[in-house]
Amino acid sequence: MATVPRGGSWLFEDSRSCAVFSPERLSDEHRLMAKTADEFVTGEVMPALDRLESKDWALCRALVKRCGELGLLGVAAPEEYGGLDLDKAASLVVVERIARSASFGTTFGGQVNLCILPLVLFGTAEQKTRYLPGLIAGDIIGAYALSETGSGSDALAAKTRAAKQDDGSWVLNGEKMWISNGGFADLFIVFAKADGDQFTAFLVERSSPGVSSGKEEHKLGLHGSSTTPVFFQDVRVPVGNVLGDVGRGHKVALNTLNYGRFGLGAMCAGGARAVLGEAARYAAGRRQFGQPIAAFGAIKHKLGEMTARLYAVESLCYRTAGLIDAALAQSPRDGLSVAKAYEEMAIESSICKVTGSEMLDFVIDENVQIHGGNGFVRDYPAERYYRDARVNRIFEGTNEINRLLITGMLVKRGLKGHLPLVAAAKRLQDEILAMPPGDRGSDTGPLAAEWRTVAAFKQVGLMVLGTALQTYGDTIETHQEVLSFAADILIDTYACESATARATAALAAGGPLASLHEGAARISVHDAAARVEFAAKTALAAMAAGDTLRTLLAALRRVLKPVPVDTVTLRRTLADAVTARGRYILE
Ligand SMILES: Cc1cc2nc3c(=O)[nH]c(=O)nc-3n(C[C@H](O)[C@H](O)[C@H](O)COP(=O)(O)OP(=O)(O)OC[C@H]3O[C@@H](n4cnc5c(N)ncnc54)[C@H](O)[C@@H]3O)c2cc1C
């Protein structure tokens, strides 16, 4: 029996042995799902954007219902409740497409990732039978009510209370904030402190007396998605509507987000793909100084960089889908086992969220710049994309919190002995210092220099984390700056390894796009090397001084020796390809 993939284990493994899932390996069934979602968004959502932005929630409901008819809401849900029970790659291709409209994507994400998913994972048979068919058909709209005015990142500090009644039912009192689908949802997953301090999830129907929504928030973006406070005043919740166990609401909340973050990363990749296409078409059509602006090196640089960054994020999201599917294939199919598989991949899911949202922000910003003045006015979609994307760095756990989770989970698994973190880090420094100064390794083959650099990133990541453990011991959690720099190194490592593995496979398969894959991977690794070096030096200098620091920096110089690459030409090649085709070319 194959071993269950362990989250974070890639940091300790030999890179070249990693076979990653990628868009090139999608099946016909996946492509069909993608086509269905694509046609739905093009034909039904994009023409409705203005009406959605004027808060036509009846139309929004109708679009959710259409998603249900097309099978898009139940891609990952069990067949017995009307779902399709497909793999994570199928979910990924659907959310990527839906994300072309960020507002509707948020409505969709609220329904699928934040309501259907926790019910599938933690619901009783009775709860699933009662709610899932309606949610999957799009007849019932769902929402996830965790945040409150005083508890966003610190979500478990919620003040909403649930008091147990003599007949076993509960009475809820409290106020939730920023709830997606809050204005028109029929069913809320509400988190409250039950009987004192027991954090618990409840299924609450809007029709229950005492449930009401506040006014729509005036947001920077996502105007076509409902975000409201939701009030619960003496709301009676039947005994059968506790989701999961009393006092175990954190499991429901956190495991929902573990998966949701992977979905959000994929949505960001899908959004960036749409934006890059817009940028390329605009650059090809807009003429200045007698030629299309796409002919200028400064614009080529932008289009090439946007493509390379998207490639890396797309590569790591697909790889994560493959890892989650592999973990699920090894686990029983009951909800709690599935939740455990998601938990196992929580590090990778957080990486998808952080790197996806930051890549998208880069891409939408450059898109505005490529549009010049037209990027700043409402006549072009660039402005809407710009406003819509910003929240991705805030919701589903801010990027600061997710960076801390990435390193926090790795350290915890290392200390528990589930990952060989401490031993590897201790061994490493001696090994590096024993290396002959000029040693660059002798392996050849496709992307040999990039593979070496990725291996070096892993050593650097271990060195920084190992030094942090030795230096700070039990107080490591309070050294957030160092942990965040370490997270940046891990993020670049996972992204570059995913991109290099995908490009190596593309080169082996041949074909007209192979050299573009190679170029995108080489740019990613080359640029990451400078970031990794900066992050490592800053972190090490915070932890050590004098001879110790000099020794650590000598070790860093020995291991991290990136080869100079002409990324200017590589970016131009990518830019010319996207401009010629008017869209992202590597999907
Ligand atoms: C459009 C939109 C839709 C949303 N949809 C939903 C929804 O459907 N359901 C739901 O429950 N919530 C939803 N939210 C809420 C969202 O999840 C929270 O806004 C988010 O978790 C951040 O919480 P906060 O706003 O209270 O920020 P805070 O927690 O106050 O954070 C403020 C800043 O402090 C930083 N910070 C906080 N704690 C720490 C720490 N320990 N260490 C380091 N830095 C820290 C944060 O990273 C951030 O930069 C939505 C929000 C928006 C804007």
XYZ file of C-alpha atoms and ligand atoms in Angstrom:
640
model
C 0.000 0.000 0.000
C 1.352 3.436 -0.956
C 2.218 5.709 1.928
C -0.052 8.640 2.736
C 1.555 11.900 1.556
C 2.549 14.006 4.559
C 2.142 17.737 4.455
C 5.494 19.501 4.364
C 7.451 16.320 3.570
C 8.654 17.793 0.243
C 11.040 19.945 2.252
C 12.997 16.833 3.236
C 12.779 14.889 -0.014
C 15.000 14.772 -3.053
C 13.348 17.152 -5.495
C 13.832 15.204 -8.643
C 11.849 12.259 -7.363
C 8.728 14.401 -7.188
C 6.109 13.760 -9.863
C 3.603 16.550 -9.619
C 0.067 16.824 -10.885
C -0.260 19.664 -13.410
C -2.771 21.113 -15.909
C -1.167 19.012 -18.643
C -2.384 15.876 -16.846
C -6.056 16.821 -16.722
C -8.417 14.121 -17.976
C -11.166 14.558 -20.571
C -13.666 14.645 -17.698
C -11.778 17.510 -16.041
C -11.667 19.409 -19.325
C -15.382 18.916 -19.785
C -16.077 20.330 -16.320
C -13.809 23.286 -17.119
C -15.641 23.905 -20.404
C -19.035 23.792 -18.694
C -17.909 26.329 -16.075
C -16.242 28.512 -18.704
C -19.328 28.643 -20.915
C -21.543 29.397 -17.927
C -19.361 32.318 -16.832
C -19.014 33.721 -20.350
C -22.650 33.303 -21.295
C -24.471 33.987 -18.034
C -22.303 35.624 -15.365
C -20.230 38.180 -17.273
C -23.268 39.742 -18.992
C -24.948 40.013 -15.552
C -22.071 41.732 -13.729
C -23.594 45.213 -13.683
C -26.893 43.884 -12.301
C -25.033 41.871 -9.678
C -23.075 44.980 -8.704
C -26.367 46.814 -8.195
C -27.219 44.082 -5.647
C -29.785 42.166 -7.673
C -29.755 39.220 -5.292
C -32.664 37.504 -7.035
C -30.429 37.274 -10.094
C -27.547 36.086 -7.926
C -29.742 33.310 -6.532
C -30.823 32.375 -10.048
C -27.159 32.086 -11.099
C -26.407 29.853 -8.112
C -29.381 27.730 -9.147
C -27.970 27.510 -12.692
C -24.683 26.315 -11.185
C -26.683 23.618 -9.428
C -28.346 22.558 -12.688
C -24.943 22.364 -14.373
C -23.531 20.193 -11.568
C -20.998 22.828 -10.519
C -22.015 23.059 -6.849
C -21.641 19.375 -6.064
C -18.405 18.567 -7.877
C -16.786 17.182 -4.721
C -19.969 16.196 -2.839
C -21.202 12.599 -2.450
C -23.455 11.254 -5.206
C -26.124 10.126 -2.746
C -26.933 13.801 -2.064
C -26.847 14.889 -5.690
C -23.106 15.534 -5.998
C -20.653 14.208 -8.582
C -18.007 12.960 -6.132
C -15.135 13.950 -8.425
C -11.545 14.588 -7.401
C -9.920 17.859 -6.275
C -8.564 18.551 -9.743
C -12.192 18.779 -10.930
C -13.026 21.218 -8.127
C -9.932 23.212 -9.006
C -10.738 23.631 -12.701
C -14.272 24.732 -11.830
C -13.318 27.384 -9.269
C -10.560 28.687 -11.548
C -13.175 29.372 -14.220
C -15.822 30.770 -11.877
C -13.195 33.183 -10.514
C -13.247 35.146 -13.757
C -16.010 37.013 -11.960
C -14.593 37.638 -8.489
C -17.949 38.752 -7.066
C -19.829 35.694 -8.216
C -16.782 33.601 -7.328
C -17.184 34.775 -3.725
C -20.869 33.815 -3.699
C -19.930 30.454 -5.191
C -17.084 29.938 -2.695
C -19.413 30.782 0.210
C -21.842 28.125 -0.998
C -19.433 25.348 -1.956
C -16.342 25.719 0.222
C -17.857 27.316 3.303
C -21.244 25.597 3.565
C -21.500 22.406 1.497
C -17.996 21.295 2.486
C -18.361 21.524 6.305
C -21.711 19.747 6.051
C -20.116 16.948 4.034
C -17.249 16.682 6.517
C -19.060 17.042 9.824
C -22.792 16.635 9.195
C -24.824 13.725 10.548
C -26.697 11.567 8.022
C -29.880 13.369 9.019
C -28.344 16.841 8.543
C -26.891 15.870 5.180
C -30.196 14.461 3.987
C -32.015 17.596 5.107
C -29.691 20.234 3.652
C -27.236 18.894 1.091
C -29.600 18.128 -1.816
C -31.014 21.681 -1.665
C -27.573 23.283 -1.365
C -26.137 21.204 -4.207
C -29.126 21.996 -6.415
C -28.770 25.706 -5.626
C -32.244 25.909 -4.065
C -30.782 26.735 -0.656
C -28.072 29.390 -0.308
C -25.480 28.877 2.408
C -23.166 31.112 4.429
C -20.409 30.670 6.995
C -20.682 32.949 10.013
C -17.473 32.872 12.026
C -16.120 36.461 12.215
C -17.351 39.082 14.648
C -16.521 42.741 15.189
C -14.040 41.864 17.934
C -12.828 38.515 16.597
C -11.524 38.161 13.044
C -8.096 36.553 13.063
C -8.722 35.535 16.675
C -11.876 33.750 15.554
C -12.138 31.424 18.538
C -12.670 34.467 20.781
C -16.224 34.809 19.430
C -18.770 36.391 21.779
C -21.892 34.822 20.261
C -23.426 32.579 22.911
C -25.545 29.428 22.811
C -27.470 28.509 25.943
C -28.702 24.945 26.362
C -32.414 24.579 27.102
C -34.106 21.889 29.179
C -35.382 20.122 26.061
C -31.824 19.919 24.643
C -32.308 22.724 22.126
C -30.134 25.860 22.110
C -30.828 29.588 22.185
C -28.346 31.722 20.233
C -27.533 35.371 20.856
C -24.870 37.386 19.083
C -23.767 39.268 16.022
C -21.567 38.142 13.144
C -19.704 40.485 10.786
C -18.657 40.481 7.102
C -20.682 37.402 6.195
C -20.495 36.512 2.493
C -23.996 35.754 1.117
C -25.244 37.321 4.383
C -27.986 39.351 2.719
C -29.860 36.436 1.210
C -28.530 33.125 2.570
C -31.091 30.608 3.810
C -28.756 28.552 5.963
C -25.925 29.777 8.202
C -23.153 27.778 9.801
C -22.817 29.829 12.976
C -20.001 29.498 15.502
C -20.819 30.263 19.121
C -19.639 29.557 22.650
C -21.994 26.907 23.990
C -22.802 26.711 27.675
C -19.886 28.868 28.731
C -16.758 28.336 26.731
C -17.381 25.429 24.378
C -16.777 26.674 20.846
C -19.400 24.970 18.704
C -20.839 25.096 15.165
C -24.617 25.300 14.631
C -26.807 25.012 11.546
C -29.204 27.960 11.693
C -32.018 28.558 9.226
C -32.890 32.107 8.257
C -36.547 31.277 8.760
C -35.935 30.837 12.501
C -37.434 33.749 14.464
C -34.696 36.161 15.599
C -32.376 35.821 12.573
C -31.829 39.023 10.591
C -29.265 40.590 8.258
C -27.831 44.075 8.605
C -27.110 46.516 5.806
C -24.779 45.647 2.953
C -21.207 46.772 3.638
C -19.829 49.533 1.399
C -16.785 47.689 0.143
C -13.732 48.598 -1.897
C -14.570 45.792 -4.319
C -16.706 42.674 -4.801
C -19.767 44.892 -5.195
C -21.637 42.005 -6.766
C -21.247 39.830 -3.667
C -23.386 40.258 -0.561
C -21.459 41.022 2.657
C -23.497 41.884 5.746
C -23.601 41.504 9.479
C -26.022 38.822 10.641
C -27.857 39.103 13.963
C -29.110 36.301 16.161
C -31.533 37.346 18.851
C -32.921 34.568 21.041
C -32.808 32.197 18.093
C -33.926 28.714 19.005
C -31.811 25.998 17.368
C -33.002 22.386 17.559
C -30.817 19.823 19.278
C -30.186 18.114 15.938
C -28.600 21.234 14.450
C -25.249 21.104 16.211
C -22.667 20.549 13.444
C -19.940 18.253 14.733
C -19.556 17.917 18.482
C -20.255 20.486 21.171
C -16.913 22.034 22.099
C -15.294 20.897 18.817
C -16.349 23.846 16.654
C -12.692 24.751 16.098
C -12.327 21.500 14.136
C -15.220 22.513 11.874
C -13.943 26.067 11.492
C -10.292 25.259 10.875
C -10.758 22.251 8.607
C -13.198 24.207 6.468
C -10.556 26.892 6.068
C -7.796 24.338 5.457
C -9.568 23.334 2.295
C -11.000 26.776 1.535
C -7.496 28.228 1.289
C -6.535 25.774 -1.409
C -9.728 26.769 -3.279
C -8.961 30.462 -2.833
C -5.455 30.000 -4.245
C -6.958 28.291 -7.294
C -9.484 31.106 -7.664
C -6.652 33.637 -7.640
C -4.866 31.689 -10.381
C -8.082 31.636 -12.441
C -8.618 35.362 -11.911
C -5.014 36.133 -12.903
C -5.402 34.101 -16.078
C -8.377 36.235 -17.127
C -6.548 39.462 -16.253
C -3.399 38.464 -18.118
C -5.485 37.821 -21.245
C -7.004 41.300 -20.947
C -3.577 42.856 -20.492
C -2.134 41.043 -23.510
C -5.048 41.994 -25.780
C -4.943 45.612 -24.656
C -1.163 45.809 -25.150
C -1.522 44.370 -28.652
C -4.235 46.874 -29.587
C -3.086 50.098 -27.912
C -0.686 52.096 -30.103
C 1.729 54.788 -28.939
C 4.693 56.256 -30.843
C 3.366 54.498 -33.937
C 3.431 50.972 -32.604
C 1.539 48.651 -30.248
C 2.702 49.139 -26.678
C 3.282 45.353 -26.599
C 6.340 46.037 -28.776
C 8.060 47.984 -25.969
C 10.517 46.128 -23.748
C 9.086 47.660 -20.582
C 5.642 46.221 -21.396
C 7.096 42.878 -22.500
C 8.815 42.699 -19.130
C 5.473 43.106 -17.380
C 3.651 40.531 -19.505
C 6.523 38.064 -19.172
C 6.689 38.506 -15.411
C 2.909 38.194 -15.020
C 3.038 34.940 -16.996
C 5.940 33.489 -15.010
C 4.356 34.322 -11.645
C 1.026 32.853 -12.707
C 2.790 29.740 -13.978
C 4.423 29.146 -10.608
C 1.169 29.590 -8.658
C -0.797 27.458 -11.078
C 1.873 24.754 -10.796
C 1.739 24.679 -7.009
C -2.071 24.709 -6.871
C -2.332 21.750 -9.245
C 0.405 19.953 -7.346
C -1.547 20.516 -4.123
C -4.720 19.155 -5.731
C -2.736 16.031 -6.638
C -1.385 15.711 -3.092
C -4.837 16.102 -1.538
C -6.246 13.518 -3.952
C -3.395 11.134 -3.100
C -4.060 11.633 0.622
C -7.795 11.042 0.088
C -7.133 7.906 -1.944
C -5.378 6.449 1.118
C -8.049 7.411 3.632
C -11.535 6.124 4.397
C -14.300 8.260 2.845
C -16.100 9.270 6.034
C -16.160 13.004 6.737
C -13.744 12.977 9.656
C -11.097 11.027 7.707
C -11.477 13.401 4.767
C -11.093 16.361 7.149
C -7.897 14.751 8.431
C -6.531 14.515 4.886
C -7.225 18.235 4.412
C -5.553 18.956 7.718
C -2.511 17.000 6.562
C -2.211 19.350 3.560
C -2.885 22.525 5.551
C 0.658 23.853 4.989
C 0.325 23.500 1.225
C -3.195 25.003 1.275
C -1.935 28.060 3.146
C 0.856 28.407 0.578
C -1.771 28.312 -2.209
C -3.708 31.116 -0.491
C -0.766 33.397 0.291
C 1.093 33.043 -2.948
C -2.082 33.036 -5.081
C -3.425 36.250 -3.565
C -0.064 38.039 -3.772
C 0.531 36.939 -7.352
C -2.975 38.123 -8.297
C -2.370 41.513 -6.696
C 0.807 41.874 -8.733
C -0.974 40.875 -11.946
C -3.971 43.193 -11.484
C -1.682 46.091 -10.599
C 0.434 45.613 -13.717
C -2.754 45.267 -15.753
C -3.867 48.729 -14.585
C -0.400 50.053 -15.473
C -0.528 48.519 -18.954
C -3.946 50.159 -19.449
C -2.527 53.579 -18.444
C -5.343 56.101 -17.836
C -7.853 53.577 -19.124
C -6.877 51.354 -16.209
C -8.115 53.967 -13.773
C -11.615 54.467 -15.153
C -14.688 52.303 -15.047
C -14.994 51.921 -18.834
C -12.487 49.062 -18.681
C -12.576 45.969 -16.465
C -9.014 46.591 -15.192
C -10.351 48.921 -12.500
C -12.891 46.368 -11.270
C -10.320 43.565 -11.182
C -8.036 45.830 -9.165
C -10.647 46.564 -6.493
C -12.036 43.043 -6.377
C -8.726 41.309 -5.712
C -7.514 43.142 -2.630
C -9.623 41.230 -0.138
C -7.988 37.906 -1.017
C -5.069 38.814 1.223
C -7.494 39.453 4.095
C -10.196 36.783 4.206
C -9.846 33.033 4.851
C -7.101 34.000 7.334
C -4.964 37.048 6.580
C -1.690 36.418 4.802
C 0.183 37.286 8.005
C -1.726 34.603 9.896
C -1.226 32.099 7.069
C 2.537 32.743 6.935
C 2.687 32.030 10.672
C 0.584 28.894 10.174
C 2.963 27.582 7.496
C 6.012 27.706 9.732
C 4.055 27.020 12.916
C 2.637 23.750 11.567
C 6.012 22.666 10.216
C 7.760 23.354 13.521
C 4.999 21.572 15.442
C 5.219 18.506 13.208
C 9.005 18.613 13.519
C 8.900 18.780 17.316
C 6.373 15.920 17.448
C 8.729 13.807 15.333
C 6.355 13.615 12.338
C 8.882 15.453 10.168
C 12.676 15.169 10.601
C 13.053 18.913 11.069
C 15.398 19.120 14.021
C 17.741 16.327 12.900
C 17.916 17.632 9.340
C 18.631 21.161 10.460
C 21.374 20.055 12.878
C 23.104 17.869 10.264
C 22.914 20.473 7.593
C 25.220 23.201 8.755
C 28.177 20.806 9.198
C 27.533 19.234 5.826
C 27.416 22.588 4.078
C 30.610 23.819 5.689
C 32.366 20.596 4.677
C 31.487 21.196 0.996
C 34.437 22.270 -1.205
C 33.950 26.023 -1.845
C 33.658 25.712 -5.623
C 31.380 22.668 -5.640
C 28.354 23.274 -7.830
C 27.276 19.671 -8.224
C 27.801 17.798 -11.455
C 24.363 16.658 -12.513
C 23.149 17.543 -15.968
C 19.843 17.200 -17.776
C 16.873 19.498 -18.271
C 16.757 22.404 -15.843
C 19.745 20.988 -13.920
C 20.745 24.393 -12.527
C 17.176 25.076 -11.394
C 16.902 21.713 -9.661
C 20.152 22.442 -7.844
C 18.858 25.834 -6.787
C 15.590 24.353 -5.501
C 17.598 21.825 -3.477
C 19.588 24.759 -2.095
C 16.357 26.571 -1.134
C 15.401 23.536 0.953
C 18.748 23.607 2.726
C 18.408 27.324 3.371
C 14.852 26.880 4.693
C 16.013 24.133 7.062
C 18.993 26.189 8.155
C 16.800 29.182 9.045
C 14.144 27.092 10.798
C 16.760 24.998 12.605
C 18.601 28.101 13.797
C 15.303 29.602 14.950
C 14.493 26.464 16.956
C 17.945 26.417 18.537
C 17.904 30.135 19.276
C 14.374 30.621 20.523
C 13.286 27.194 21.771
C 9.847 27.358 23.354
C 9.457 31.070 22.646
C 9.760 30.622 18.873
C 6.117 31.620 18.302
C 6.794 35.130 19.529
C 9.452 35.738 16.864
C 6.990 36.395 14.073
C 9.338 38.306 11.790
C 11.799 35.420 11.609
C 8.987 32.893 11.168
C 7.494 35.006 8.378
C 10.838 35.193 6.550
C 11.150 31.428 6.950
C 7.633 31.094 5.503
C 8.688 33.170 2.501
C 11.579 30.777 1.875
C 9.271 27.764 2.131
C 6.720 29.369 -0.183
C 9.370 30.075 -2.820
C 10.723 26.555 -2.413
C 7.364 24.880 -2.959
C 6.500 27.206 -5.846
C 9.834 26.769 -7.622
C 9.920 23.021 -7.128
C 6.378 22.736 -8.500
C 7.198 24.916 -11.524
C 10.492 23.125 -12.226
C 8.918 19.679 -11.946
C 6.104 20.706 -14.276
C 8.488 22.240 -16.812
C 10.756 19.175 -16.691
C 7.763 16.996 -17.531
C 6.762 19.385 -20.330
C 10.282 19.241 -21.791
C 10.201 15.448 -21.672
C 6.831 15.435 -23.458
C 8.079 17.895 -26.105
C 5.724 19.992 -28.187
C 5.556 23.657 -29.177
C 5.013 24.978 -25.637
C 7.847 23.087 -23.945
C 10.366 25.917 -24.174
C 7.806 28.360 -22.736
C 7.325 26.075 -19.726
C 11.090 25.952 -19.364
C 11.388 29.752 -19.575
C 8.663 30.325 -16.985
C 10.315 27.906 -14.550
C 13.778 29.422 -15.071
C 12.497 32.952 -14.399
C 10.680 31.753 -11.276
C 13.752 30.066 -9.805
C 16.155 32.848 -10.766
C 14.065 35.577 -9.152
C 13.216 33.481 -6.109
C 16.931 32.992 -5.418
C 17.377 36.706 -4.726
C 14.324 36.718 -2.427
C 15.433 33.579 -0.597
C 18.902 35.014 -0.026
C 17.456 38.268 1.323
C 14.963 36.483 3.607
C 17.629 34.118 4.950
C 20.187 36.863 5.613
C 17.619 39.039 7.373
C 16.386 36.167 9.528
C 19.872 34.904 10.395
C 21.080 38.392 11.300
C 18.153 38.679 13.708
C 19.164 35.466 15.448
C 22.949 35.510 15.568
C 25.879 37.882 15.732
C 29.691 37.882 15.508
C 31.415 34.604 14.608
C 28.196 32.601 14.707
C 26.573 34.882 12.166
C 29.710 34.836 9.990
C 29.652 31.017 10.034
C 25.968 30.949 9.101
C 26.459 33.430 6.275
C 29.431 31.415 4.990
C 27.180 28.351 4.943
C 24.529 30.342 3.092
C 27.060 31.476 0.448
C 28.226 27.909 -0.106
C 24.805 26.492 -0.636
C 23.056 29.284 -2.525
C 24.943 29.958 -5.736
C 22.384 30.770 -8.393
C 23.599 30.812 -11.988
C 22.993 34.109 -13.814
C 20.222 33.701 -16.390
C 19.144 36.056 -19.175
C 15.623 36.436 -17.853
C 15.092 39.532 -20.007
C 15.056 37.389 -23.158
C 12.995 34.679 -21.453
C 10.371 37.234 -20.389
C 10.261 38.708 -23.893
C 9.597 35.256 -25.336
C 6.735 34.635 -22.901
C 5.329 38.118 -23.523
C 5.410 37.685 -27.305
C 3.583 34.359 -26.972
C 0.770 35.748 -24.785
C 0.444 38.836 -26.971
C 0.277 36.780 -30.185
C -2.470 34.554 -28.772
C -4.225 37.184 -26.694
C -4.350 34.930 -23.659
C -2.331 32.950 -21.135
C -0.701 30.181 -23.089
C 0.311 27.476 -20.635
C -3.080 26.302 -19.317
C -15.479 40.900 1.745
C -15.302 40.061 2.962
C -15.958 38.850 3.070
C -15.838 38.081 4.219
N -16.542 36.916 4.324
C -16.563 36.266 5.515
C -17.437 35.133 5.714
O -18.158 34.709 4.801
N -17.473 34.553 6.936
C -16.692 34.981 7.968
O -16.775 34.419 9.047
N -15.841 36.043 7.813
C -15.769 36.691 6.623
N -14.942 37.779 6.460
C -14.103 38.215 7.576
C -12.623 37.896 7.372
O -12.420 36.530 7.472
C -11.820 38.728 8.394
O -11.892 40.064 7.977
C -10.379 38.266 8.494
O -10.307 37.013 9.098
C -9.499 39.248 9.267
O -10.062 39.576 10.498
P -10.213 41.116 10.942
O -10.832 41.830 9.806
O -10.859 41.157 12.251
O -8.722 41.637 11.056
P -7.812 41.566 12.370
O -7.819 40.186 12.899
O -8.132 42.674 13.273
O -6.372 41.819 11.714
C -5.874 43.129 11.435
C -4.393 43.012 11.074
O -3.673 42.453 12.188
C -2.995 41.273 11.801
N -3.022 40.314 12.900
C -4.083 39.908 13.625
N -3.709 38.984 14.523
C -2.385 38.798 14.360
C -1.412 37.948 14.977
N -1.715 37.064 15.934
N -0.146 38.036 14.554
C 0.208 38.874 13.566
N -0.661 39.687 12.931
C -1.939 39.648 13.327
C -3.749 40.767 10.574
O -2.933 39.949 9.753
C -4.153 42.070 9.897
O -3.086 42.536 9.107
C -15.012 38.521 5.287
C -14.330 39.733 5.173
C -14.471 40.505 4.043
C -13.744 41.823 3.967
